[in-house]
Short mmCIF file of C-alpha atoms in Angstrom, two decimals:
data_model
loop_
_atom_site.label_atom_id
_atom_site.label_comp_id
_atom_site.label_asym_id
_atom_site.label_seq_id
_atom_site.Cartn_x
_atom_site.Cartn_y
_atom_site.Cartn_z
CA UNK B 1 -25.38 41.50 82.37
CA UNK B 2 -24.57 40.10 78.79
CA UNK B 3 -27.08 40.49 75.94
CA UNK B 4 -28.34 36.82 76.56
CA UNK B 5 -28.73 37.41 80.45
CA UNK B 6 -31.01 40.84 79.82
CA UNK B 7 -33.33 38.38 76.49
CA UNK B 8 -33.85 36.00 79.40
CA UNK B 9 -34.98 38.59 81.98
CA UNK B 10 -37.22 40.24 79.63
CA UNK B 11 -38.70 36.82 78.33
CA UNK B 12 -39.11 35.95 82.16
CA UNK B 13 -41.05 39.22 82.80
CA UNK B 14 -43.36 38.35 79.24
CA UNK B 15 -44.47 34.75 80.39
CA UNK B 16 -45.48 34.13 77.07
CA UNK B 17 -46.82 30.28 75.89
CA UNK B 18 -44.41 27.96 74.28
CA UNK B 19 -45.36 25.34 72.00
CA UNK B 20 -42.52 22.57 71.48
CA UNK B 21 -44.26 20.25 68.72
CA UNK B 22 -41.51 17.83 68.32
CA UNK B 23 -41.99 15.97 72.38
CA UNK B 24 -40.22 13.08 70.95
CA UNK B 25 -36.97 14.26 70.97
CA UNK B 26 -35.43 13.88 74.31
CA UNK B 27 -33.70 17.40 73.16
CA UNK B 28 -36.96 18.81 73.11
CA UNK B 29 -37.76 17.63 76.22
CA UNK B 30 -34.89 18.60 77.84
CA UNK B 31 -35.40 22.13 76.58
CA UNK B 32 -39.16 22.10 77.86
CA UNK B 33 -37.98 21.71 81.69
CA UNK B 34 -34.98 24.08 81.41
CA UNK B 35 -37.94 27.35 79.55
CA UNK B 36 -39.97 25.53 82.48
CA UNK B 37 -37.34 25.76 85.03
CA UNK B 38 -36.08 29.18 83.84
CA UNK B 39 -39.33 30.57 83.91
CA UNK B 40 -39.00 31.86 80.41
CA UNK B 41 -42.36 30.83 79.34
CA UNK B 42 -45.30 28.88 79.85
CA UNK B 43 -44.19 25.53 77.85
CA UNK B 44 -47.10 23.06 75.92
CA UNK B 45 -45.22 20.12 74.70
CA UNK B 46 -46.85 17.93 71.92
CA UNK B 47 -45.60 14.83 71.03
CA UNK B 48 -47.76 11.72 69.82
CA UNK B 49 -49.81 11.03 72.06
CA UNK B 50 -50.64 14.57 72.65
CA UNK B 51 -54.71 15.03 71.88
CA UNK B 52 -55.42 17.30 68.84
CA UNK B 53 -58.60 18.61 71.39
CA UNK B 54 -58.25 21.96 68.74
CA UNK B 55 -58.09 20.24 65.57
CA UNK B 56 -61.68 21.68 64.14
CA UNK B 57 -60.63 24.97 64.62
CA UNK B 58 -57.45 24.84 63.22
CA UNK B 59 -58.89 22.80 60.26
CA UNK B 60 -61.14 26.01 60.13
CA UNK B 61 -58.26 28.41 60.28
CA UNK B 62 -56.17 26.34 57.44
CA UNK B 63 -59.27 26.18 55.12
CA UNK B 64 -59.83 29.98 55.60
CA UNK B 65 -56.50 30.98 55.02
CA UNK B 66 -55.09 28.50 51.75
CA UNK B 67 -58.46 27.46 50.58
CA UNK B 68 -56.94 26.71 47.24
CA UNK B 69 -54.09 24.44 48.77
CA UNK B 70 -57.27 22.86 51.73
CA UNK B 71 -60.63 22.86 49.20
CA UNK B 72 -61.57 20.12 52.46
CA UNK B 73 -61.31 19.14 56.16
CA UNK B 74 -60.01 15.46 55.19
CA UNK B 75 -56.88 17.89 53.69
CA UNK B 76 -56.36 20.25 56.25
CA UNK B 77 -56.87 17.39 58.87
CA UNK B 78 -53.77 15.55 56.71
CA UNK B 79 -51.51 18.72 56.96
CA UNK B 80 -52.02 18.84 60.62
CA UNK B 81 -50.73 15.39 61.03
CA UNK B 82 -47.41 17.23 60.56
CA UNK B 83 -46.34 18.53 64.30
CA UNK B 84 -44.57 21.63 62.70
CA UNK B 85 -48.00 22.35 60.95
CA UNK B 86 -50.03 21.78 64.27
CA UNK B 87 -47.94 23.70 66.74
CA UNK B 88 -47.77 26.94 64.22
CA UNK B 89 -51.91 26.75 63.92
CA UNK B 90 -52.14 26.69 67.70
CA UNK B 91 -50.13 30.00 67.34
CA UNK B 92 -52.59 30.97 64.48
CA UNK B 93 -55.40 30.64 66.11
CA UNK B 94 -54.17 32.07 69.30
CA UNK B 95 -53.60 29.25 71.75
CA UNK B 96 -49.86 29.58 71.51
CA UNK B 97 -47.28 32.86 71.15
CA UNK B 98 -44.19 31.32 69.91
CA UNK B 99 -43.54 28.03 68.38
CA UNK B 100 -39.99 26.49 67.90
CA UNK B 101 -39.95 23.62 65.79
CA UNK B 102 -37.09 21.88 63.34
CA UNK B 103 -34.99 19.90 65.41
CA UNK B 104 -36.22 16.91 63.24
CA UNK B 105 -37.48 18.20 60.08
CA UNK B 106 -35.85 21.08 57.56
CA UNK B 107 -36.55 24.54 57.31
CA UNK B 108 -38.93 24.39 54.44
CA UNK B 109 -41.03 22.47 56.51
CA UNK B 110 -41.24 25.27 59.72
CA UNK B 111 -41.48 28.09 56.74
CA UNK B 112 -44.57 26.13 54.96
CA UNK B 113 -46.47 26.08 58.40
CA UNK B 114 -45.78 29.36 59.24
CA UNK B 115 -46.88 30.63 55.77
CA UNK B 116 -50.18 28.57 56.44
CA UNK B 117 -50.69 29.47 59.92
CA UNK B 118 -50.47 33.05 60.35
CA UNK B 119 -48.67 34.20 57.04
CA UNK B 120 -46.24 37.00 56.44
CA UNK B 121 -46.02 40.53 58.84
CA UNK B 122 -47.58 43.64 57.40
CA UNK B 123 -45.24 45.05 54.47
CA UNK B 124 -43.31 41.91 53.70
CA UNK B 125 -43.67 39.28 51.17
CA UNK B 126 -40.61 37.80 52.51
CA UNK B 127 -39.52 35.07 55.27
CA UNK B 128 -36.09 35.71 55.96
CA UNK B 129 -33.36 34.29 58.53
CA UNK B 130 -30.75 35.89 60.91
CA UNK B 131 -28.40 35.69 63.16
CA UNK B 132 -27.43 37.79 66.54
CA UNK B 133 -23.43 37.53 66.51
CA UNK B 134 -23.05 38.57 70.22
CA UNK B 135 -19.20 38.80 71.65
CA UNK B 136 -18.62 40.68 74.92
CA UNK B 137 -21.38 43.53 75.12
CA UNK B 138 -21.96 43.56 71.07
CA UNK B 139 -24.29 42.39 69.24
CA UNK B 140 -24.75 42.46 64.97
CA UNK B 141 -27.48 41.00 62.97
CA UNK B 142 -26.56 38.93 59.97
CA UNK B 143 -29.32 38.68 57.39
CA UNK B 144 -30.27 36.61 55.94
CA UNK B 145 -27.81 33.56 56.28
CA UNK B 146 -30.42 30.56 56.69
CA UNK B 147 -33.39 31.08 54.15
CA UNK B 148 -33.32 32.19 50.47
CA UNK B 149 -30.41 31.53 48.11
CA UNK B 150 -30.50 34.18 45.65
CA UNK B 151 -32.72 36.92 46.64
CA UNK B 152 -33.90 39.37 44.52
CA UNK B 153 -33.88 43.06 45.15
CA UNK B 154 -37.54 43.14 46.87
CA UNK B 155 -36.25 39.80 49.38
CA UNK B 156 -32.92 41.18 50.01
CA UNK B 157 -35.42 44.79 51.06
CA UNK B 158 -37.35 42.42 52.78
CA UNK B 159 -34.88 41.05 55.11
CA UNK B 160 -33.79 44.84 55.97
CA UNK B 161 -37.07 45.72 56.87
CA UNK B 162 -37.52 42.91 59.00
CA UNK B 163 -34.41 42.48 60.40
CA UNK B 164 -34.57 46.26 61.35
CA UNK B 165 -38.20 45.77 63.13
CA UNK B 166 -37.17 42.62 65.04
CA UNK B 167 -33.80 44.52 66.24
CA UNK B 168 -35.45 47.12 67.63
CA UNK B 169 -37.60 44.13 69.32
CA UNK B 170 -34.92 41.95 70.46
CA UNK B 171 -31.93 44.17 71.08
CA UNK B 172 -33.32 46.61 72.37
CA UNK B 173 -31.31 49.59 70.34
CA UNK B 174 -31.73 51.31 66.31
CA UNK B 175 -30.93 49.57 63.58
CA UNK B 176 -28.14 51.01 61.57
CA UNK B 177 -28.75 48.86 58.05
CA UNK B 178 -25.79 48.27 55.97
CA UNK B 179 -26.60 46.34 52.33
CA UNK B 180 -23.34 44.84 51.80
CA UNK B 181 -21.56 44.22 48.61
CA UNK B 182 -17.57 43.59 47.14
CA UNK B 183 -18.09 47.05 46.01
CA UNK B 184 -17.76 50.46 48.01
CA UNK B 185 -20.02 53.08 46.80
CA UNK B 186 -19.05 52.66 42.81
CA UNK B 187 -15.40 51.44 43.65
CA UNK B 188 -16.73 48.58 41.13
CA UNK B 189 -19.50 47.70 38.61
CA UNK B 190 -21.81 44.72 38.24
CA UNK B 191 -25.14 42.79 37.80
CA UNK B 192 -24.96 41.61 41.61
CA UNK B 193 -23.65 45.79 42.82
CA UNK B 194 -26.94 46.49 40.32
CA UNK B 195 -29.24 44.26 41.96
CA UNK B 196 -28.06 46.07 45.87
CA UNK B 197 -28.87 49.81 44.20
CA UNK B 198 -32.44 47.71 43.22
CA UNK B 199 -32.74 47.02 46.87
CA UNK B 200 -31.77 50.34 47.93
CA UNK B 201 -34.20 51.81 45.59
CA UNK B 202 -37.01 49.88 46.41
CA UNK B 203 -36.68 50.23 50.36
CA UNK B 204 -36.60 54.26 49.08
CA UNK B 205 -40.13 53.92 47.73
CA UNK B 206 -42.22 51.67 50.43
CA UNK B 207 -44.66 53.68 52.07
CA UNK B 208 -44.61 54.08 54.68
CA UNK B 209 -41.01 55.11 54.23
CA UNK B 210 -38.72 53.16 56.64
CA UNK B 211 -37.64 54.79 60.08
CA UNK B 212 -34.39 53.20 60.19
CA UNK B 213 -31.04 54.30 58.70
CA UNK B 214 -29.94 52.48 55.85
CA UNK B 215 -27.43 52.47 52.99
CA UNK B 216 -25.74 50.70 50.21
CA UNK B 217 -23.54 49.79 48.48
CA UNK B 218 -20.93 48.80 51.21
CA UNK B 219 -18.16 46.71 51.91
CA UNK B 220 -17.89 45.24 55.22
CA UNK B 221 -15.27 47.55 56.13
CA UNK B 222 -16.66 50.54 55.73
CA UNK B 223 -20.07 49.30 57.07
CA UNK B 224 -18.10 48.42 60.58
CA UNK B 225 -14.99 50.73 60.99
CA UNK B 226 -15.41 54.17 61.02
CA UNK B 227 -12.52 55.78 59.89
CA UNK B 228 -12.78 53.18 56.69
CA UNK B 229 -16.19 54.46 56.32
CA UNK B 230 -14.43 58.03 56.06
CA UNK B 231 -12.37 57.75 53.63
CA UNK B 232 -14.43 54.78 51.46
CA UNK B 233 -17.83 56.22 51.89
CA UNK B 234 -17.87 59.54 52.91
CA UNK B 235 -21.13 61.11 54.49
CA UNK B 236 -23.16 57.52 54.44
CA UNK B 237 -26.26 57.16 57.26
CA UNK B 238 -24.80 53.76 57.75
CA UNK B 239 -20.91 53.95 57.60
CA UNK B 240 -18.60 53.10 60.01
CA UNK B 241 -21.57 51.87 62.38
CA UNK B 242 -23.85 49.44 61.14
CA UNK B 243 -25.52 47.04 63.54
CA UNK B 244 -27.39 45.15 61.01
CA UNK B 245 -25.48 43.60 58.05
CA UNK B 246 -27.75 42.64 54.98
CA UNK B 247 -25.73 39.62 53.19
CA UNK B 248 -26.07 39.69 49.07
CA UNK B 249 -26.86 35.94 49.19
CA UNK B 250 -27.16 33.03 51.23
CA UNK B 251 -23.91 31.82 50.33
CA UNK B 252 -21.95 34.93 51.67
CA UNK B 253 -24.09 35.23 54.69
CA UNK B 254 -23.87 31.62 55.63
CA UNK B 255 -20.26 31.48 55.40
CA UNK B 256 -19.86 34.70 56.75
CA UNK B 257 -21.44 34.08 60.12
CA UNK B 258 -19.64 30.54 60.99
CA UNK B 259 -16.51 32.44 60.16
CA UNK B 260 -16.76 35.27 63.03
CA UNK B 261 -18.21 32.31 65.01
CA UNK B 262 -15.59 30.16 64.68
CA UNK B 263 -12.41 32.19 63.95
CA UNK B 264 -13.78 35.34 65.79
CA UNK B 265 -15.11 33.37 69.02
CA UNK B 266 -18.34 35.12 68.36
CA UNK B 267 -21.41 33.16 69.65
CA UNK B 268 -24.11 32.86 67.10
CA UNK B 269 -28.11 33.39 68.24
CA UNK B 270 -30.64 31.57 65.55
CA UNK B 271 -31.28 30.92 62.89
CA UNK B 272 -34.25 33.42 64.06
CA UNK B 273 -37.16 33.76 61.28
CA UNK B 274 -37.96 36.98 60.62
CA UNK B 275 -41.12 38.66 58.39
CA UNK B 276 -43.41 35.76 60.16
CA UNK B 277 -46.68 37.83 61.24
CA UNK B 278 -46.34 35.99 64.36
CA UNK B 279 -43.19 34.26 66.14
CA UNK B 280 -42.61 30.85 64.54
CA UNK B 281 -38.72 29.78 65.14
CA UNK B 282 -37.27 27.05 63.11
CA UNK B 283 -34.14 25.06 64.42
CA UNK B 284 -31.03 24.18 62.97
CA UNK B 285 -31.19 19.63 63.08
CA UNK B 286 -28.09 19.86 64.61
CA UNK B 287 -29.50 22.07 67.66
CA UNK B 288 -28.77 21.49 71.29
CA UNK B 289 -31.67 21.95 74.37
CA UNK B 290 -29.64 24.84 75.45
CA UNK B 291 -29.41 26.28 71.22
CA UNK B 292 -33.39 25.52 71.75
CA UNK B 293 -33.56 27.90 74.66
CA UNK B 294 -31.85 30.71 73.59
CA UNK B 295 -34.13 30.49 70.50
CA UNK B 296 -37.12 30.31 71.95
CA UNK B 297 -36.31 33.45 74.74
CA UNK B 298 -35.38 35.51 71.22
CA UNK B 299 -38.84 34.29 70.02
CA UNK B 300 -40.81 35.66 72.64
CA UNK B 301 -39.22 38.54 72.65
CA UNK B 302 -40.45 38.93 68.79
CA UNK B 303 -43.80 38.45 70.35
CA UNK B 304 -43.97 41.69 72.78
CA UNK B 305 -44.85 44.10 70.24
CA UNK B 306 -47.72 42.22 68.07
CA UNK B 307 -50.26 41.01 70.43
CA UNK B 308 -51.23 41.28 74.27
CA UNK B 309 -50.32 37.80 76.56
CA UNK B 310 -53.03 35.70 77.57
#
């Protein structure tokens, strides 16, 4: 059973509710009556001439949460003209688990809602993105590769903090953290090496202290290959077998991932948002019904551990 095969029989067993807000796309659609047909989850698919039969409570919920950004219910009932910004307040409110939205609109957009609808998780000021790189029975997480541009030493902690949680969520295993760099434990000097021992230094102080190994700075080398790790980086938690690779920047992470997808015949899982207090997925505009799927099964499975089905 592949890595895909066991998210699908654990979604199956969590029969968590789906919301699709974006009906209109026969993508969408087709993705609906595959979770349907699957049996990976209980699908509610809203399109346009879906009634908003909630819309006074999630008018409620978006004034209570941003009442600086919805001072009134002629605002909040604007914003929630936006499917993205529906679906994620039935997921706010509780009517929904999981939304997966983006096939027609850009990430900002599925980040914004998810900020408005149910905020960050506990600990994180960060959303980040990653990818599961799965080939034969292994699987990596790249973070983050589909979010923020430049992050700074508390976002680039961030993303190994959350990428570390939803591991343990999703695959099933520890995370082994690896902050990656050009550098090798001082074998060069910089502002970007500087801003990794920030990160580092941070994730040291949070309290409470992570429960995860993690180290820094590290080449991908010696994060992946053990007897590299010997000799480059003698005695690290993470050396040599890192399962979750934290990407200096968007650029490198990005480029990184459709590399060992394309040259390494690696098969890419996401983008997955991760530091959401609840599981909102966004969707490449490219994505498939079947790249739909496999993103919402990962999605629930970011649900099992927050809050009880209904």
């Amino acid at each position: 059973m592949t890595f895909l095969d066991r998210v699908y029989e654990r979604a199956r067993r969590a029969r968590r509710r789906i919301v699709l807000p974006e009906g209109d796309d026969p993508r969408v659609r087709e993705a609906a009556a595959k979770i349907e047909r699957e049996g990976l989850g209980r699908v509610q698919l809203l399109d346009r001439t879906t009634p908003h039969s909630s819309l006074p409570e999630l008018v409620r919920l978006l004034r209570r949460r941003k009442p600086d950004t919805f001072p009134t219910d002629a605002a909040a009932t604007e914003a929630l003209q936006h499917p993205l910004t529906y679906g994620a307040c039935l997921v706010g409110v509780g009517e929904a688990d999981v939304m997966v939205g983006g096939a027609d609109y850009p990430t900002a957009d599925t980040i914004r809602a998810a900020l408005w609808a149910v905020g960050t998780a506990p600990g994180i000021t960060t959303v980040s993105g990653a990818f599961y790189m799965m080939k034969d029975d292994r699987v990596l997480t790249f973070a983050d590769c589909a979010v923020v541009p430049e992050p700074t030493p508390l976002q680039l902690a961030d993303s190994a903090v959350a990428a570390a949680r939803d591991r343990r969520r999703i695959v099933g295993d520890e995370p082994v953290v690896a902050f990656l760099s050009y550098s090798t434990k001082g074998s060069a000097a910089g502002p970007r090496i500087d801003r990794v021992h920030a990160a580092l230094a941070d994730l040291r102080r949070r309290t409470p202290p992570p429960d995860f190994a993690f180290d820094g700075e590290l080449q991908g080398d010696a994060a992946l290959v053990a007897d590299v790790a010997a000799r480059k980086a003698p005695g690290s938690p993470a050396g040599g077998r890192a399962n979750v690779l934290i990407f200096p920047d968007l650029d490198s992470g990005n480029i990184a991932y459709k590399l060992v997808q394309r040259l390494g015949g690696w098969i890419a899982l996401g983008p997955i948002l991760q530091g959401v207090a609840r599981p909102i997925s966004d969707l490449s505009r490219g994505a498939t019904a079947d790249d739909i799927v496999d993103t919402a099964a990962i999605a629930v499975l970011q649900a099992e551990e927050t809050w009880p089905s209904r």
